[in-house]
Amino acid sequence: MEEIIEGYVDHIIYRNQDNGYTVACLVVDGEELTCVGTFQFLNEGENIRAKGHYTEHPSYGQQFSVYSYEAVIPQDSLAMERYLGSGAIKGVGAALAARIVKKFGEDTLRIIDEEPERLAEIKGISERKAREIAEQVEEKSDMRKAMMFLQQYGISQNLGAKIYQQYKQDMYRILKENPYKMAEDISGVGFKIADEIAARIGIHTDSDYRIRSGLLYILLQSTVEGHVYLPQKILLQRAEGLLGVKAQYMEKHIADLSIDRKIVLKEIETQAGKERIVYASQYYQTELHTAQMLHELNLKDTADDRVIQDKIRRIQKSENIELDEMQQKAVAEAVKNGLLIVTGGPGTGKTTTINAIIRYFEMEGLDIALAAPTGRAAKRMTEATGYDAKTIHRLLELSGMPEESSGGIYFERNAQNPLEADVIIIDEMSMVDIFLMHALLSAIVSGTRLILVGDVNQLPSVGPGSVLKDIISSGKFSVVELVKIFRQASQSDIVVNAHKINQGIPVSLDNKSMDFFFLKRYDANVIISVLITLIQKKLPKFVDAEPYDIQVLTPMRKGLLGVERLNVILQQYLNPPEKEKKEKEYRNGLFREGDKVMQIKNNYQIEWEVRGLYGIPVEKGVGVFNGDTGILREINAFAETVTVEFEERKFVEYSFKQLDELELAYAITIHKAQGSEYPAVVIPLLGGPKMLMNRNLLYTAVTRARKCVTLVGDENTFYEMENNRMEQNRYTTLDLRIKESY
């Protein structure tokens, strides 16, 4: 039953600064009462009126659970003294508050509001301090009024605080005229939230502000699909669906956005003729600048071919390796070109080639830097070369300091503070999106050699762009494709079958292999039962690994064999509930200590620490990235935090509010597995959307395994995927921008 109580805040027992969750002691009619709820601006000494209901806590007894509250202006001298002396007003303590109220009595708040200069009549208050006290009281009053105004429109206190801090008194005008401005100015407010607020305020659906904001929103959302631009025809179709406004009424707004430089309009040649395309300005400029920087790096060296070949022979002799013709060509091209792309599938000797290139430049006395997009890929690169490799983010020295122009990401290494290396080698280039490529190139000075290594047949980057593919298709740079499968690799059916899949050659599923198996099952629940048996009993001994190291890779998020359902089931078997394991329910799921989890969005500000012996921090930094996996080590219900240990003993603390950045990772999508390698992978296959279930996806899944691939499901789905060359088309034009720069 809902009740209303009124009292003053005697003291605050606990407050979570991130989400405003507060436990406070409220004095109601002379009796102390514990209140719990979300109080964004609650201060000790304040009078409040709260709605809620009484509950009985098993440990702490009776509490009042608050749904909503409002501040109440102090009515008597005692309440005013309590409020002013509570610490809510900076520079006013209990003694000074008592003197103010003694002097002005129940007229205190009116004096502060209307005649603040009179506060200087009190000993210890200068005219300047009098003004500061008045400003603070006014600010707090304004904030309360603002929160009450925002609550009329269903705006949460958290979001309300952000809106008020951004706009102050301009808030009222902006919300009534153009609430869509919030989508541009405030982190966490997208078009849809702004649109909901606008609807409550009464903004018309055909408002100019709404249409312009909606068009920009669609362009920015399309980057989730990997696009850098959209054809105008598709942009207008999507806008009609989102906004409920006819396309002909929106063309004027596209022209206006172009005049305001919010978007860039271009025409390109297609098979159907000329087509108008639309970029958000930031994405166009990023592609354009990336193309220009690639061009500037592409310097030619006049080194003597005979000298190069002589040094390659010496490397082969000293390293006891034999390079084939294309590998030797790759080393020579690395010497002769400022920019080189080396591409090839599994087992074609990319690592051997990288090692030979490193040895060549070591002989020349050059400084070499190695990097890859993910921690796992960088670790593999280090193990394969014996050379320290970093993630690209660490190479560029990611800082926690936000930068608006790049979506909250800032690198210490940039055009003003470039990398100090003569040669930079980047592996797993298919994972690098247009923004990370732009940041990398910005930190490389002309004259530095850049070598990009990757498999162009892998899935493209999670972020926007098709960087590796576009650089190759531009035809302006030296590209060496390694195609020969070496003898040792040719003994692995994982490697052989991956190449067959890529070439559309039927793969034998007779299970005569030692590392590639297909278990035919046709019922989703039977498939899941097989997955559990494989992970718990069969594969750990077979590949000499822990069950947690064996990864389930599935094509989809939804459905009977999608990530969401599989994770709930696998959690029950691989990390069952135990008395000593704490749990945290979140949205429709559950986290448990010991869970395998994955970061699902880039967080450039979150802090991590590497812990050494006895848990002592030995290194600190910032940034956890989409696809990073770890183990949930601790759930702290009192502090409302969870602690996750990622690879290389990196510990990260998340507030409960940040749990939307994590999800269970017993099963992950094949897309999320890019750049990672596991001792064994298990892949359930039982149909799915044709656009998704393609050769590209199957090839990427199979090549994630180091020792064993086991597919479980319908062999017809396997063959359909192998024969399906349809890939989701990405709208990118880096290749065109490169051609324009020549």
XYZ file of C-alpha atoms in Angstrom:
742
model
C 0.000 0.000 0.000
C 1.436 3.383 -1.049
C 2.060 5.891 1.745
C 3.432 9.447 1.969
C 5.931 10.466 4.654
C 7.682 13.769 5.377
C 10.827 14.425 7.376
C 14.414 15.597 7.280
C 17.547 13.691 6.249
C 19.574 13.133 9.409
C 22.428 11.303 7.661
C 23.186 9.258 4.553
C 24.209 5.658 5.312
C 25.220 4.628 1.762
C 25.160 6.165 -1.694
C 26.123 4.741 -5.087
C 27.435 7.772 -6.990
C 26.862 6.142 -10.376
C 23.151 5.444 -10.152
C 22.005 7.497 -7.140
C 20.861 4.455 -5.124
C 20.848 5.681 -1.527
C 20.229 4.378 1.957
C 19.367 7.339 4.222
C 18.201 7.913 7.779
C 15.076 10.115 7.724
C 13.668 11.667 10.902
C 9.852 11.532 10.727
C 7.912 12.997 13.669
C 11.009 12.651 15.853
C 11.550 8.951 14.960
C 14.420 7.640 12.794
C 13.415 5.662 9.700
C 15.684 3.987 7.132
C 14.715 4.948 3.555
C 16.014 3.236 0.419
C 15.623 4.392 -3.186
C 17.145 6.440 -5.974
C 17.881 9.972 -4.722
C 20.019 11.880 -7.205
C 20.439 15.125 -5.226
C 19.689 14.228 -1.627
C 21.708 16.081 1.024
C 21.866 15.726 4.787
C 19.643 18.315 6.497
C 17.138 18.491 3.621
C 13.410 18.182 4.195
C 11.687 15.779 1.794
C 8.234 14.368 1.103
C 8.436 10.756 -0.163
C 5.992 8.250 -1.651
C 6.545 4.533 -1.153
C 5.772 1.584 1.073
C 7.144 -0.085 4.192
C 9.184 -3.280 3.837
C 10.857 -5.651 6.277
C 14.553 -6.340 5.553
C 15.795 -9.706 6.966
C 18.934 -8.085 8.437
C 18.107 -4.392 8.885
C 14.462 -4.487 9.961
C 11.779 -2.015 8.860
C 12.601 0.221 5.887
C 10.670 2.628 3.694
C 11.115 1.893 -0.019
C 10.769 5.174 -1.930
C 9.173 5.367 -5.410
C 9.392 9.146 -5.769
C 10.203 12.158 -3.648
C 10.348 15.944 -3.691
C 12.295 18.457 -1.642
C 10.228 20.548 0.776
C 11.267 24.131 1.548
C 12.186 24.434 5.267
C 9.274 26.116 7.051
C 10.678 26.918 10.487
C 13.936 28.242 11.951
C 15.101 24.825 13.147
C 14.582 23.229 9.713
C 16.402 26.152 8.016
C 19.345 25.878 10.405
C 19.517 22.124 9.863
C 19.453 22.557 6.061
C 22.054 25.352 5.876
C 24.387 23.609 8.354
C 24.164 20.169 6.748
C 27.050 20.729 4.341
C 24.683 21.146 1.393
C 25.906 24.760 1.024
C 29.657 24.852 0.508
C 31.440 26.987 3.125
C 28.531 27.029 5.582
C 28.934 24.818 8.642
C 26.673 24.249 11.627
C 28.024 27.252 13.619
C 27.646 29.730 10.736
C 24.184 28.363 9.898
C 23.131 28.965 13.515
C 24.332 32.603 13.332
C 22.475 33.213 10.037
C 19.191 31.812 11.364
C 19.605 33.596 14.725
C 19.945 36.885 12.835
C 17.122 36.449 10.289
C 14.861 33.782 11.813
C 12.073 32.457 9.589
C 12.875 35.234 7.083
C 16.236 33.519 6.304
C 15.378 31.985 2.922
C 13.679 35.181 1.704
C 16.781 37.201 2.670
C 19.076 34.751 0.838
C 16.808 34.821 -2.185
C 15.932 38.541 -2.382
C 18.551 40.431 -0.355
C 21.652 38.190 -0.254
C 23.936 41.188 0.396
C 22.473 41.381 3.911
C 24.243 38.102 4.812
C 27.395 40.261 5.035
C 25.901 41.778 8.201
C 26.941 38.557 9.946
C 30.467 38.259 11.292
C 32.570 35.900 9.154
C 30.619 36.481 5.901
C 32.155 38.791 3.314
C 30.143 40.286 0.451
C 31.728 37.736 -1.904
C 30.825 34.809 0.368
C 27.288 36.193 0.706
C 26.924 36.093 -3.103
C 28.333 32.530 -3.260
C 25.852 31.293 -0.621
C 22.954 32.897 -2.491
C 24.120 31.401 -5.813
C 24.331 27.896 -4.309
C 20.890 28.124 -2.723
C 19.488 29.372 -6.043
C 21.278 26.608 -7.985
C 19.817 23.925 -5.725
C 16.375 25.488 -5.945
C 16.667 25.685 -9.742
C 17.748 22.070 -9.889
C 14.782 20.925 -7.812
C 12.384 22.876 -10.035
C 14.056 21.419 -13.118
C 13.749 17.867 -11.818
C 10.075 18.400 -11.006
C 9.515 19.834 -14.496
C 11.279 16.878 -16.130
C 9.425 14.307 -14.043
C 6.149 15.546 -15.623
C 7.426 14.030 -18.885
C 8.523 10.716 -17.384
C 12.224 11.631 -17.461
C 14.239 9.661 -14.910
C 16.326 11.438 -12.281
C 19.530 10.100 -13.822
C 18.687 11.461 -17.258
C 17.200 14.620 -15.735
C 20.504 15.355 -13.989
C 22.371 15.034 -17.292
C 19.897 17.333 -19.065
C 20.071 19.986 -16.338
C 23.889 19.895 -16.117
C 24.124 20.295 -19.901
C 21.658 23.165 -20.379
C 20.935 24.753 -16.953
C 18.138 27.361 -17.389
C 18.174 26.919 -21.201
C 16.696 23.477 -20.561
C 13.079 24.714 -20.621
C 13.478 26.485 -23.962
C 15.343 23.571 -25.595
C 12.826 20.957 -24.448
C 9.863 22.989 -25.679
C 11.453 24.035 -28.994
C 13.803 21.209 -29.983
C 14.190 18.240 -27.617
C 16.038 16.440 -30.435
C 19.081 18.595 -29.662
C 19.622 16.270 -26.691
C 20.430 13.419 -29.080
C 23.410 15.444 -30.347
C 24.563 16.922 -27.025
C 24.024 14.342 -24.289
C 25.664 10.939 -24.011
C 23.080 8.200 -23.571
C 20.251 10.146 -25.241
C 19.585 8.805 -28.712
C 16.889 9.780 -31.160
C 14.351 7.352 -29.699
C 14.576 8.753 -26.150
C 14.429 12.311 -27.493
C 11.445 11.326 -29.654
C 9.568 9.888 -26.656
C 10.185 13.088 -24.694
C 9.129 15.212 -27.693
C 5.875 13.245 -28.009
C 5.066 13.833 -24.317
C 5.831 17.540 -24.682
C 3.564 17.731 -27.733
C 6.049 18.258 -30.604
C 4.386 17.465 -33.960
C 5.526 14.367 -35.868
C 6.313 16.494 -38.948
C 8.500 18.939 -36.989
C 11.587 20.040 -38.944
C 13.758 19.257 -35.918
C 12.307 15.750 -35.678
C 12.878 14.926 -39.350
C 16.462 16.231 -39.360
C 17.305 14.419 -36.137
C 15.699 11.217 -37.447
C 17.705 11.308 -40.691
C 20.979 11.746 -38.768
C 19.971 8.990 -36.365
C 19.413 6.535 -39.248
C 22.824 7.371 -40.751
C 24.553 6.845 -37.409
C 22.605 3.637 -36.687
C 23.603 2.214 -40.073
C 27.207 2.052 -38.833
C 26.081 -0.836 -36.582
C 25.610 -2.769 -39.850
C 29.115 -1.703 -40.935
C 28.013 1.034 -43.356
C 29.858 4.322 -43.818
C 27.078 5.836 -45.967
C 23.589 4.972 -47.181
C 22.124 5.386 -50.668
C 19.630 8.266 -50.429
C 16.849 5.934 -51.609
C 17.465 3.547 -48.676
C 17.889 6.421 -46.201
C 14.470 7.804 -47.173
C 12.835 4.346 -47.033
C 14.136 3.818 -43.497
C 13.147 7.350 -42.496
C 9.574 6.772 -43.723
C 9.376 3.695 -41.498
C 10.869 5.439 -38.461
C 9.205 8.841 -38.717
C 5.940 8.049 -40.487
C 6.582 10.932 -42.908
C 6.490 10.645 -46.722
C 9.857 10.650 -48.525
C 9.054 13.727 -50.663
C 8.702 15.857 -47.512
C 12.183 14.846 -46.350
C 14.286 15.669 -49.425
C 14.302 19.364 -48.471
C 15.722 18.407 -45.059
C 18.522 16.387 -46.674
C 19.485 19.520 -48.628
C 19.344 21.635 -45.438
C 21.516 19.156 -43.513
C 24.044 19.284 -46.368
C 24.119 23.106 -46.263
C 24.675 22.910 -42.484
C 27.537 20.429 -43.143
C 25.927 17.770 -40.987
C 25.914 15.392 -43.973
C 27.846 15.015 -47.235
C 26.092 14.204 -50.520
C 27.940 12.431 -53.362
C 27.103 10.617 -56.583
C 28.648 7.266 -57.503
C 28.447 5.052 -60.569
C 26.580 1.771 -60.115
C 25.454 -0.915 -62.556
C 22.052 0.808 -62.637
C 23.622 4.207 -63.379
C 24.385 7.178 -61.124
C 23.236 6.941 -57.531
C 23.118 9.642 -54.860
C 24.626 8.599 -51.533
C 24.545 10.254 -48.097
C 27.244 10.269 -45.406
C 27.182 11.672 -41.887
C 29.956 14.295 -42.236
C 32.236 12.678 -39.656
C 32.259 9.373 -41.566
C 32.982 10.997 -44.922
C 35.852 13.012 -43.479
C 37.260 9.910 -41.758
C 37.304 7.929 -45.032
C 38.747 10.859 -46.973
C 41.542 11.541 -44.480
C 42.337 7.812 -44.168
C 42.781 7.583 -47.954
C 45.064 10.634 -47.995
C 47.241 9.262 -45.178
C 47.549 5.867 -46.892
C 48.677 7.655 -50.049
C 51.292 9.661 -48.118
C 52.764 6.482 -46.603
C 53.057 4.704 -49.950
C 56.631 5.783 -50.695
C 58.888 3.718 -52.960
C 62.422 2.620 -52.052
C 65.120 2.199 -54.705
C 66.849 -0.690 -52.910
C 68.908 -3.036 -55.130
C 67.038 -6.322 -55.830
C 70.266 -8.357 -55.677
C 71.098 -6.977 -52.225
C 67.588 -7.755 -51.015
C 67.720 -11.339 -52.326
C 71.144 -11.878 -50.764
C 69.821 -10.782 -47.357
C 66.744 -13.012 -47.731
C 69.042 -16.011 -48.393
C 71.038 -15.158 -45.263
C 67.826 -14.992 -43.188
C 66.687 -18.391 -44.465
C 70.059 -19.912 -43.584
C 70.330 -18.335 -40.122
C 66.700 -19.075 -39.192
C 66.726 -22.539 -40.828
C 63.581 -21.776 -42.829
C 62.641 -22.072 -46.481
C 60.508 -19.309 -47.976
C 58.495 -20.000 -51.101
C 58.421 -17.573 -54.016
C 55.479 -15.495 -52.703
C 56.936 -15.284 -49.195
C 60.229 -14.028 -50.611
C 58.278 -11.539 -52.701
C 56.495 -10.305 -49.558
C 59.838 -9.631 -47.813
C 61.201 -7.817 -50.883
C 58.010 -5.742 -51.292
C 58.164 -4.776 -47.592
C 61.634 -3.358 -48.233
C 60.696 -1.539 -51.436
C 57.329 -0.055 -50.377
C 56.193 2.251 -47.624
C 52.911 0.318 -47.486
C 52.459 -3.422 -48.062
C 49.468 -5.737 -47.664
C 50.110 -9.459 -47.045
C 47.007 -11.635 -47.229
C 46.363 -15.374 -47.104
C 44.314 -18.101 -45.458
C 45.301 -20.448 -42.619
C 48.462 -22.513 -43.089
C 49.828 -20.328 -45.926
C 52.834 -19.106 -43.946
C 51.795 -15.599 -42.895
C 53.585 -15.965 -39.535
C 56.794 -17.260 -41.160
C 56.633 -14.321 -43.569
C 56.160 -11.806 -40.741
C 59.144 -13.340 -38.920
C 61.330 -13.056 -42.031
C 60.301 -9.399 -42.502
C 61.129 -8.690 -38.841
C 64.561 -10.334 -39.181
C 65.283 -8.327 -42.346
C 64.560 -4.985 -40.698
C 66.408 -6.052 -37.530
C 69.495 -6.565 -39.738
C 68.969 -3.012 -40.971
C 68.935 -1.745 -37.355
C 65.370 -0.404 -37.589
C 62.888 -0.060 -34.712
C 59.909 -2.400 -35.196
C 56.461 -2.266 -33.566
C 53.912 -5.098 -33.747
C 50.202 -4.831 -33.011
C 46.825 -6.507 -33.523
C 43.221 -5.406 -32.882
C 42.531 -7.681 -29.870
C 44.414 -8.895 -26.812
C 44.135 -12.525 -27.946
C 45.471 -11.728 -31.411
C 48.342 -9.662 -29.955
C 49.222 -12.510 -27.574
C 49.300 -14.993 -30.487
C 51.480 -12.602 -32.458
C 53.937 -12.378 -29.539
C 54.066 -16.176 -29.182
C 54.581 -16.655 -32.936
C 57.297 -13.999 -33.423
C 59.018 -13.801 -30.038
C 58.571 -10.057 -30.418
C 56.421 -7.985 -28.031
C 53.089 -7.269 -29.718
C 50.428 -4.943 -28.292
C 46.815 -4.237 -29.063
C 46.470 -1.277 -31.425
C 44.794 0.640 -28.586
C 47.799 0.089 -26.312
C 50.248 0.862 -29.107
C 48.479 4.205 -29.549
C 48.418 4.702 -25.753
C 44.707 4.961 -25.137
C 43.860 7.637 -22.610
C 40.780 7.839 -20.418
C 40.402 11.479 -21.432
C 37.359 11.803 -23.708
C 37.477 13.605 -27.028
C 34.166 14.645 -28.553
C 35.352 14.474 -32.160
C 36.079 10.759 -31.908
C 33.170 9.565 -29.835
C 34.818 9.662 -26.438
C 38.137 8.086 -27.428
C 41.517 9.776 -27.130
C 44.978 8.414 -27.949
C 48.193 9.895 -26.579
C 49.866 8.871 -29.846
C 48.508 11.035 -32.646
C 49.614 13.529 -35.292
C 51.181 15.776 -32.624
C 52.872 12.870 -30.819
C 53.520 10.162 -33.452
C 54.770 6.613 -32.920
C 58.546 6.294 -32.740
C 59.008 3.234 -34.953
C 60.602 2.694 -38.355
C 58.457 -0.337 -39.211
C 54.910 -1.100 -37.974
C 53.322 -4.515 -38.607
C 49.590 -4.976 -37.973
C 48.096 -8.492 -37.919
C 44.396 -9.538 -38.218
C 43.675 -6.492 -40.372
C 40.224 -7.744 -41.389
C 39.071 -6.745 -37.872
C 40.202 -3.117 -38.108
C 37.366 -0.635 -38.716
C 37.642 2.778 -40.361
C 37.942 4.723 -37.086
C 40.730 2.596 -35.626
C 42.552 2.712 -38.978
C 42.256 6.499 -39.039
C 43.631 6.747 -35.476
C 46.542 4.440 -36.346
C 47.480 6.319 -39.523
C 47.243 9.658 -37.692
C 50.074 8.483 -35.421
C 52.384 7.317 -38.248
C 54.742 9.767 -39.935
C 55.551 9.593 -43.629
C 58.676 7.485 -44.119
C 57.578 4.813 -41.616
C 56.957 1.431 -43.244
C 53.490 -0.008 -42.590
C 52.813 -3.710 -43.222
C 49.192 -4.891 -42.992
C 48.618 -8.642 -42.598
C 45.248 -10.363 -42.701
C 42.843 -12.810 -44.291
C 40.532 -10.927 -46.629
C 38.064 -13.841 -46.570
C 37.345 -13.453 -42.859
C 34.246 -11.599 -41.702
C 34.651 -7.816 -41.858
C 35.181 -5.645 -38.772
C 32.460 -5.230 -36.154
C 32.749 -1.447 -36.570
C 32.007 0.446 -39.818
C 34.044 0.031 -42.978
C 35.705 -2.728 -45.022
C 39.210 -1.387 -44.580
C 41.380 -4.323 -45.690
C 39.109 -5.241 -48.602
C 38.861 -1.610 -49.810
C 42.622 -1.020 -49.602
C 43.224 -4.133 -51.729
C 40.432 -3.368 -54.232
C 41.739 0.169 -54.803
C 44.643 -1.396 -56.727
C 47.027 1.385 -55.607
C 49.226 -0.543 -53.175
C 51.541 -3.538 -53.260
C 49.577 -6.684 -52.302
C 51.116 -10.137 -51.860
C 48.657 -13.034 -51.569
C 49.985 -16.234 -50.011
C 48.147 -19.290 -51.406
C 50.384 -22.333 -50.868
C 49.396 -24.536 -47.906
C 52.592 -25.714 -46.249
C 53.279 -29.383 -45.524
C 52.789 -29.238 -41.753
C 49.549 -27.274 -42.106
C 48.312 -29.599 -44.855
C 48.195 -32.435 -42.288
C 45.436 -30.533 -40.455
C 41.924 -31.020 -41.789
C 40.973 -27.736 -40.100
C 43.300 -25.924 -42.525
C 42.505 -28.097 -45.559
C 38.737 -27.905 -45.038
C 38.845 -24.148 -44.388
C 40.414 -23.682 -47.827
C 37.863 -26.043 -49.377
C 35.047 -24.022 -47.803
C 36.560 -20.796 -49.127
C 36.838 -22.252 -52.640
C 33.416 -23.935 -52.601
C 34.902 -27.460 -52.805
C 32.658 -30.011 -50.997
C 34.047 -31.037 -47.606
C 33.905 -34.693 -46.572
C 31.934 -35.144 -43.347
C 32.861 -38.811 -42.790
C 34.632 -38.181 -39.433
C 37.812 -39.963 -40.534
C 39.734 -36.835 -39.547
C 41.720 -36.326 -36.339
C 40.719 -32.686 -35.864
C 37.540 -31.990 -37.898
C 34.277 -33.715 -36.900
C 30.628 -33.436 -37.877
C 28.049 -35.018 -35.538
C 24.713 -35.312 -37.335
C 21.803 -34.318 -35.114
C 18.496 -32.770 -36.179
C 16.788 -31.627 -32.960
C 17.872 -28.431 -31.163
C 17.620 -29.929 -27.656
C 19.590 -33.025 -28.685
C 22.259 -30.748 -30.195
C 22.516 -28.820 -26.904
C 22.879 -32.089 -24.968
C 25.749 -33.091 -27.279
C 27.421 -29.676 -26.804
C 27.363 -30.123 -23.006
C 28.835 -33.650 -23.222
C 31.598 -32.464 -25.553
C 32.565 -29.500 -23.356
C 32.362 -31.308 -20.009
C 33.687 -34.767 -20.861
C 35.068 -35.366 -24.350
C 37.053 -32.374 -25.572
C 39.060 -31.216 -22.490
C 41.207 -34.379 -22.499
C 41.315 -34.549 -26.299
C 42.806 -31.055 -26.699
C 44.433 -30.799 -23.241
C 42.393 -27.781 -22.143
C 39.892 -26.689 -19.496
C 36.142 -26.709 -20.321
C 36.206 -22.885 -20.108
C 38.770 -22.754 -22.944
C 36.432 -24.622 -25.317
C 34.224 -22.145 -27.150
C 30.734 -22.618 -28.551
C 30.327 -20.506 -31.706
C 26.857 -20.014 -33.136
C 25.651 -17.993 -36.135
C 22.764 -16.252 -34.363
C 21.780 -14.409 -31.185
C 18.107 -15.479 -31.192
C 16.415 -18.818 -31.705
C 16.689 -22.336 -30.285
C 20.450 -22.429 -30.889
C 21.094 -18.705 -30.474
C 23.542 -17.154 -28.033
C 20.854 -15.988 -25.608
C 19.234 -19.407 -25.057
C 22.492 -21.384 -25.168
C 24.135 -19.232 -22.501
C 21.282 -19.717 -20.025
C 21.456 -23.524 -20.477
C 25.263 -23.801 -20.558
C 25.558 -21.658 -17.409
C 23.439 -24.206 -15.522
C 25.780 -27.050 -16.477
C 29.197 -25.350 -16.602
C 28.754 -23.029 -13.597
C 25.810 -24.367 -11.572
C 24.482 -22.500 -8.529
C 26.342 -23.123 -5.278
C 25.761 -21.772 -1.799
C 29.033 -19.814 -1.692
C 28.639 -18.307 -5.193
C 26.939 -14.911 -5.156
C 24.473 -14.058 -7.910
C 23.054 -10.895 -9.447
C 19.845 -10.842 -11.437
C 20.025 -8.356 -14.287
C 17.223 -7.611 -16.717
C 16.077 -11.029 -17.963
C 19.233 -12.872 -16.985
C 21.543 -13.793 -14.149
C 25.244 -13.346 -13.441
C 26.987 -15.758 -11.065
C 30.494 -15.697 -9.623
C 32.656 -17.913 -11.829
C 30.741 -17.096 -15.037
C 32.520 -16.724 -18.348
C 31.582 -13.233 -19.590
C 32.250 -10.947 -22.542
C 32.440 -7.167 -22.920
C 29.955 -6.270 -25.669
C 30.771 -2.602 -26.317
C 33.937 -0.509 -26.355
C 34.462 1.344 -23.081
C 37.416 3.675 -23.456
C 37.208 5.191 -19.965
C 36.829 2.167 -17.687
C 39.914 1.492 -15.582
C 41.748 -1.837 -15.232
C 44.634 -3.031 -13.128
C 47.000 -5.953 -13.531
C 47.398 -7.748 -10.226
C 50.580 -9.530 -9.289
C 51.409 -11.680 -6.284
C 48.930 -11.366 -3.381
C 46.610 -9.261 -5.582
C 48.871 -6.205 -5.483
C 48.352 -3.910 -8.534
C 51.489 -3.770 -10.699
C 50.077 -1.899 -13.711
C 47.052 0.288 -14.424
C 45.355 1.528 -17.568
C 42.028 2.270 -19.243
C 39.855 0.635 -21.870
C 38.007 -2.666 -22.266
C 36.848 -3.584 -25.751
C 34.019 -5.280 -27.601
C 34.799 -9.021 -27.634
C 37.154 -9.149 -24.612
C 36.334 -12.210 -22.485
C 37.009 -12.937 -18.842
C 35.788 -14.606 -15.642
C 33.408 -12.908 -13.215
C 35.365 -13.189 -9.954
C 33.275 -11.257 -7.415
C 29.805 -9.805 -6.895
C 29.629 -7.191 -4.134
C 25.960 -6.525 -3.347
C 26.726 -3.801 -0.790
C 29.018 -1.737 -3.056
C 26.860 -2.751 -6.073
C 29.868 -3.817 -8.130
C 31.134 -6.883 -9.965
C 34.797 -7.639 -10.636
C 35.876 -9.373 -13.853
C 39.310 -10.820 -14.556
C 40.212 -10.498 -18.232
C 43.261 -11.979 -19.959
C 46.724 -11.109 -18.650
C 45.277 -10.756 -15.106
C 43.540 -7.486 -15.924
C 40.902 -6.840 -13.251
C 38.012 -4.481 -13.985
C 35.340 -3.296 -11.562
C 31.871 -2.614 -12.980
C 29.007 -0.911 -11.165
C 25.652 -2.715 -11.379
C 24.602 0.167 -13.640
C 27.273 -0.929 -16.164
C 26.154 -4.558 -16.377
C 24.582 -3.869 -19.774
C 28.194 -3.906 -21.065
C 28.595 -7.583 -20.129
C 26.932 -10.807 -21.200
C 27.538 -14.508 -20.630
C 30.093 -15.973 -23.048
C 29.782 -19.770 -22.839
C 28.384 -19.358 -26.348
C 29.216 -16.365 -28.549
C 28.368 -15.383 -32.105
C 30.903 -16.201 -34.793
C 31.202 -12.452 -35.432
C 32.377 -11.910 -31.843
C 35.049 -14.619 -32.244
C 36.965 -12.684 -34.909
C 40.675 -12.434 -34.139
C 40.432 -15.083 -31.423
C 41.722 -18.636 -31.464
C 40.638 -21.440 -29.142
C 42.015 -24.956 -28.479
C 38.653 -26.315 -29.666
C 35.425 -24.862 -31.013
C 31.981 -26.439 -31.121
C 29.569 -25.108 -33.757
C 25.823 -25.928 -33.672
C 24.191 -25.704 -37.124
C 20.460 -26.083 -37.760
C 19.267 -23.587 -40.370
C 18.931 -19.822 -40.264
C 18.507 -16.696 -42.444
C 20.117 -17.131 -45.857
C 21.849 -13.719 -45.756
C 23.562 -14.698 -42.505
C 24.251 -18.399 -43.144
C 26.970 -17.960 -45.742
C 30.410 -19.274 -46.713
C 32.155 -16.294 -45.142
C 30.636 -17.064 -41.722
C 31.384 -20.804 -41.893
C 34.995 -20.153 -42.951
C 35.529 -17.718 -40.075
C 34.054 -20.167 -37.527
C 36.210 -23.094 -38.638
C 39.426 -21.053 -38.645
C 38.952 -20.067 -34.964
C 40.057 -23.554 -33.819
C 43.665 -24.490 -33.115
C 43.357 -28.216 -32.384
C 39.793 -29.370 -33.048
C 36.566 -28.311 -34.784
C 33.338 -30.147 -33.975
C 30.164 -29.204 -35.825
C 26.885 -30.569 -34.465
C 23.691 -30.437 -36.498
C 22.276 -30.821 -39.979
C 24.827 -31.537 -42.726
C 22.476 -29.908 -45.261
C 22.856 -26.587 -43.406
C 26.650 -26.990 -43.642
C 26.583 -27.549 -47.412
C 24.061 -24.735 -47.944
C 26.392 -22.354 -46.100
C 29.401 -23.556 -48.077
C 27.575 -22.907 -51.354
C 26.089 -19.572 -50.290
C 28.410 -16.764 -51.413
C 25.922 -14.033 -50.498
C 27.519 -11.542 -48.135
C 25.802 -8.583 -46.570
C 26.848 -5.654 -48.695
C 28.626 -2.881 -46.778
C 28.275 0.631 -48.088
C 31.864 1.892 -48.012
C 33.929 4.017 -50.400
C 37.480 3.970 -49.004
C 38.637 2.433 -52.313
C 37.090 5.362 -54.258
C 38.650 7.922 -51.895
C 42.050 6.214 -52.362
C 41.734 6.357 -56.162
C 40.816 10.060 -55.939
C 43.988 10.775 -53.945
C 46.210 9.557 -56.833
